[in-house]
Short mmCIF file of C-alpha atoms in Angstrom, two decimals:
data_model
loop_
_atom_site.label_atom_id
_atom_site.label_comp_id
_atom_site.label_asym_id
_atom_site.label_seq_id
_atom_site.Cartn_x
_atom_site.Cartn_y
_atom_site.Cartn_z
CA UNK E 1 25.78 3.37 3.51
CA UNK E 2 24.36 4.79 0.28
CA UNK E 3 25.54 7.99 -1.33
CA UNK E 4 23.03 10.81 -0.92
CA UNK E 5 21.38 11.73 -4.21
CA UNK E 6 18.15 13.40 -3.09
CA UNK E 7 17.56 16.29 -0.72
CA UNK E 8 15.11 15.96 2.16
CA UNK E 9 12.48 18.00 0.30
CA UNK E 10 12.65 15.65 -2.70
CA UNK E 11 11.85 12.43 -0.85
CA UNK E 12 8.76 10.57 -2.04
CA UNK E 13 6.43 8.39 0.08
CA UNK E 14 7.64 4.83 0.21
CA UNK E 15 4.01 3.67 0.01
CA UNK E 16 3.79 5.20 -3.47
CA UNK E 17 5.78 2.25 -4.81
CA UNK E 18 2.83 -0.04 -4.21
CA UNK E 19 0.48 2.43 -5.90
CA UNK E 20 2.87 2.62 -8.86
CA UNK E 21 3.08 -1.15 -9.32
CA UNK E 22 -0.68 -1.56 -8.95
CA UNK E 23 -1.43 1.19 -11.50
CA UNK E 24 0.63 4.19 -12.61
CA UNK E 25 -2.53 6.21 -13.13
CA UNK E 26 -3.64 5.51 -9.55
CA UNK E 27 -0.20 6.55 -8.33
CA UNK E 28 -0.39 9.84 -10.23
CA UNK E 29 -3.94 10.58 -9.06
CA UNK E 30 -2.83 10.19 -5.44
CA UNK E 31 0.67 11.67 -5.49
CA UNK E 32 0.41 14.28 -8.25
CA UNK E 33 -3.24 15.34 -8.18
CA UNK E 34 -3.72 14.75 -4.45
CA UNK E 35 -6.90 12.67 -4.84
CA UNK E 36 -8.03 10.02 -2.38
CA UNK E 37 -11.19 8.07 -1.58
CA UNK E 38 -11.98 5.28 0.83
CA UNK E 39 -13.70 1.98 0.16
CA UNK E 40 -14.20 -1.20 2.16
CA UNK E 41 -10.76 -2.51 1.30
CA UNK E 42 -8.88 0.64 2.37
CA UNK E 43 -10.82 0.79 5.64
CA UNK E 44 -10.05 -2.87 6.37
CA UNK E 45 -6.39 -2.13 5.70
CA UNK E 46 -6.43 0.75 8.19
CA UNK E 47 -7.99 -1.44 10.87
CA UNK E 48 -5.27 -4.06 10.35
CA UNK E 49 -2.59 -1.41 10.91
CA UNK E 50 -3.96 -0.10 14.23
CA UNK E 51 -1.55 -2.09 16.42
CA UNK E 52 1.38 -1.74 14.02
CA UNK E 53 0.92 2.05 14.08
CA UNK E 54 1.12 2.24 17.88
CA UNK E 55 4.69 3.66 17.87
CA UNK E 56 5.66 1.26 20.66
CA UNK E 57 8.63 -1.00 21.27
CA UNK E 58 9.07 -4.10 23.37
CA UNK E 59 11.81 -6.59 24.14
CA UNK E 60 11.30 -10.30 24.72
CA UNK E 61 14.46 -12.29 25.19
CA UNK E 62 16.79 -11.49 22.31
CA UNK E 63 14.02 -9.99 20.14
CA UNK E 64 13.27 -6.27 20.17
CA UNK E 65 10.15 -5.26 18.22
CA UNK E 66 9.72 -1.65 17.13
CA UNK E 67 6.41 -0.55 15.60
CA UNK E 68 5.85 2.29 13.12
CA UNK E 69 9.55 3.01 12.69
CA UNK E 70 10.39 6.02 10.49
CA UNK E 71 12.70 5.08 7.61
CA UNK E 72 14.25 6.95 4.72
CA UNK E 73 16.82 6.69 1.96
CA UNK E 74 18.57 9.76 0.54
CA UNK E 75 20.06 7.54 -2.17
CA UNK E 76 16.70 6.27 -3.39
CA UNK E 77 14.72 9.38 -2.46
CA UNK E 78 12.18 7.58 -0.28
CA UNK E 79 10.67 8.24 3.13
CA UNK E 80 8.02 6.40 5.13
CA UNK E 81 7.34 4.09 8.04
CA UNK E 82 7.88 0.39 8.53
CA UNK E 83 4.93 -1.26 10.27
CA UNK E 84 7.23 -3.41 12.38
CA UNK E 85 10.98 -3.91 12.51
CA UNK E 86 12.34 -6.88 14.44
CA UNK E 87 15.86 -6.63 15.84
CA UNK E 88 17.39 -9.91 16.98
CA UNK E 89 20.01 -8.84 19.49
CA UNK E 90 23.34 -10.59 20.00
CA UNK E 91 24.88 -11.23 23.43
CA UNK E 92 26.86 -7.96 23.24
CA UNK E 93 23.67 -5.97 22.61
CA UNK E 94 24.27 -5.30 18.90
CA UNK E 95 21.66 -6.32 16.28
CA UNK E 96 22.37 -9.83 14.99
CA UNK E 97 19.68 -9.45 12.34
CA UNK E 98 17.16 -6.84 11.24
CA UNK E 99 13.84 -7.75 9.59
CA UNK E 100 11.00 -5.43 8.50
CA UNK E 101 7.47 -6.86 8.74
CA UNK E 102 4.64 -5.28 6.73
CA UNK E 103 0.96 -5.84 7.52
CA UNK E 104 -1.43 -6.30 4.57
CA UNK E 105 -5.13 -7.01 4.37
CA UNK E 106 -6.27 -9.85 2.12
CA UNK E 107 -3.88 -12.51 0.89
CA UNK E 108 -0.63 -12.66 -1.10
CA UNK E 109 -0.79 -10.89 -4.47
CA UNK E 110 0.30 -12.20 -7.83
CA UNK E 111 2.34 -9.08 -8.56
CA UNK E 112 5.47 -7.81 -6.80
CA UNK E 113 3.94 -4.68 -5.23
CA UNK E 114 3.99 -5.91 -1.61
CA UNK E 115 7.44 -7.45 -1.91
CA UNK E 116 8.86 -4.30 -3.50
CA UNK E 117 7.43 -2.08 -0.76
CA UNK E 118 8.97 -4.35 1.87
CA UNK E 119 12.31 -4.46 0.05
CA UNK E 120 12.35 -0.67 -0.13
CA UNK E 121 12.00 -0.58 3.65
CA UNK E 122 14.96 -2.95 3.90
CA UNK E 123 17.08 -0.73 1.64
CA UNK E 124 16.20 2.28 3.80
CA UNK E 125 17.17 0.38 6.96
CA UNK E 126 20.48 -0.70 5.44
CA UNK E 127 21.31 2.90 4.56
CA UNK E 128 20.27 4.21 7.99
CA UNK E 129 21.90 1.53 10.12
CA UNK E 130 24.85 0.51 7.97
CA UNK E 131 23.99 -3.17 8.37
CA UNK E 132 22.70 -5.77 5.89
CA UNK E 133 19.00 -6.63 5.91
CA UNK E 134 18.66 -9.96 4.16
CA UNK E 135 15.01 -10.90 4.74
CA UNK E 136 11.68 -9.72 6.08
CA UNK E 137 8.06 -10.83 6.14
CA UNK E 138 4.57 -9.90 4.94
CA UNK E 139 1.70 -10.63 7.31
CA UNK E 140 -1.69 -11.03 5.57
CA UNK E 141 -4.95 -10.43 7.40
CA UNK E 142 -6.96 -13.07 5.53
CA UNK E 143 -4.54 -15.96 5.91
CA UNK E 144 -3.24 -14.75 9.30
CA UNK E 145 0.16 -16.03 8.27
CA UNK E 146 3.55 -14.59 7.53
CA UNK E 147 5.11 -14.87 4.11
CA UNK E 148 8.89 -14.76 4.39
CA UNK E 149 10.60 -12.59 1.78
CA UNK E 150 14.30 -12.83 0.89
CA UNK E 151 15.84 -9.61 -0.40
CA UNK E 152 17.82 -11.21 -3.18
CA UNK E 153 19.58 -9.43 -6.04
CA UNK E 154 16.58 -9.75 -8.38
CA UNK E 155 14.10 -8.20 -5.92
CA UNK E 156 16.55 -5.41 -5.06
CA UNK E 157 16.97 -4.58 -8.75
CA UNK E 158 13.19 -4.60 -9.28
CA UNK E 159 12.79 -2.26 -6.30
CA UNK E 160 15.46 0.16 -7.51
CA UNK E 161 13.92 0.25 -11.00
CA UNK E 162 10.45 0.90 -9.56
CA UNK E 163 11.86 3.71 -7.41
CA UNK E 164 13.50 5.33 -10.45
CA UNK E 165 10.22 5.05 -12.38
CA UNK E 166 8.34 6.63 -9.47
CA UNK E 167 10.61 9.68 -9.48
CA UNK E 168 10.24 10.06 -13.26
CA UNK E 169 6.44 9.87 -13.03
CA UNK E 170 6.14 12.39 -10.20
CA UNK E 171 8.66 14.76 -11.81
CA UNK E 172 6.65 14.70 -15.06
CA UNK E 173 3.57 16.07 -13.31
CA UNK E 174 1.46 14.12 -15.81
CA UNK E 175 -1.30 11.62 -15.03
CA UNK E 176 -1.15 8.77 -17.57
CA UNK E 177 -4.15 7.01 -19.05
CA UNK E 178 -4.90 3.48 -17.94
CA UNK E 179 -7.00 0.75 -19.60
CA UNK E 180 -10.09 -0.60 -17.84
CA UNK E 181 -9.06 -3.85 -16.14
CA UNK E 182 -10.71 -6.23 -13.65
CA UNK E 183 -8.46 -4.86 -10.89
CA UNK E 184 -10.11 -1.45 -11.32
CA UNK E 185 -13.15 -2.78 -9.43
CA UNK E 186 -11.12 -2.99 -6.21
CA UNK E 187 -9.66 0.52 -6.54
CA UNK E 188 -11.11 3.15 -4.22
CA UNK E 189 -10.41 5.81 -6.87
CA UNK E 190 -12.57 4.14 -9.53
CA UNK E 191 -15.16 6.95 -9.62
CA UNK E 192 -12.42 9.58 -9.77
CA UNK E 193 -10.28 7.75 -12.32
CA UNK E 194 -13.07 6.89 -14.82
CA UNK E 195 -10.97 4.34 -16.75
CA UNK E 196 -13.88 3.60 -19.10
CA UNK E 197 -13.60 7.18 -20.35
CA UNK E 198 -9.90 7.89 -20.07
CA UNK E 199 -8.45 4.46 -20.67
CA UNK E 200 -7.23 5.12 -24.19
CA UNK E 201 -7.21 7.80 -26.82
CA UNK E 202 -9.77 5.84 -28.82
CA UNK E 203 -12.12 5.47 -25.84
CA UNK E 204 -11.79 9.13 -24.90
CA UNK E 205 -12.39 10.20 -28.49
CA UNK E 206 -15.49 8.02 -28.76
CA UNK E 207 -16.84 9.44 -25.51
CA UNK E 208 -16.26 12.99 -26.80
CA UNK E 209 -18.00 12.15 -30.09
CA UNK E 210 -21.03 10.76 -28.25
CA UNK E 211 -21.20 13.82 -26.01
CA UNK E 212 -20.99 16.15 -29.00
CA UNK E 213 -23.70 14.23 -30.85
CA UNK E 214 -25.97 14.40 -27.82
CA UNK E 215 -25.49 18.17 -27.57
CA UNK E 216 -26.62 18.62 -31.17
CA UNK E 217 -29.94 16.91 -30.54
CA UNK E 218 -32.76 18.93 -28.94
CA UNK E 219 -35.24 17.53 -26.48
CA UNK E 220 -37.57 16.45 -29.28
CA UNK E 221 -34.86 14.28 -30.77
CA UNK E 222 -34.44 16.50 -33.84
CA UNK E 223 -30.99 17.78 -34.72
CA UNK E 224 -30.62 21.52 -34.14
#
């Protein structure tokens, strides 16, 4: 069991970890400024979660599957829901193993965002249940396959560091700039973020200079 560090009112959404690792500016726009927009990718993700969000449970043999299980960690300051948690039950009825399963659209990513989100769920479950959670799985909608994830020391450390960074960012109340990158094209907040304008001090300054120059020119093209 972890030692409580955060109060209930200070818990942050577990899903924010994935936003943070994808882009800190995106994370701040959503969780500080309260902005959100849908695109094809976010809608596809919602459709994939329909069954996982059914808040149901079923038992088959020694496997009990619980969907949309509320999880939290007062030590890490996180709260959220696990899409699916699988409890393999021993003969005496106690959990022999516990494994969170997260549903994702698309296919495995190159970064650690999905694995960190899943590991955070595992850390929450360990704190809540007082039992080790050694592995889980990511199910991807495109490949229709599970990717097994071991919660080793390296992934746990990465997850704890990301959680600490998340709290610092949200506590700052500041939305950082972000450079324009290819991944911006898949972000539903692209038109709200405007990375071409806000991506760097130089870009923002150039945009301001162009706007000022335009305002000094009348409709005939002669400077006022």
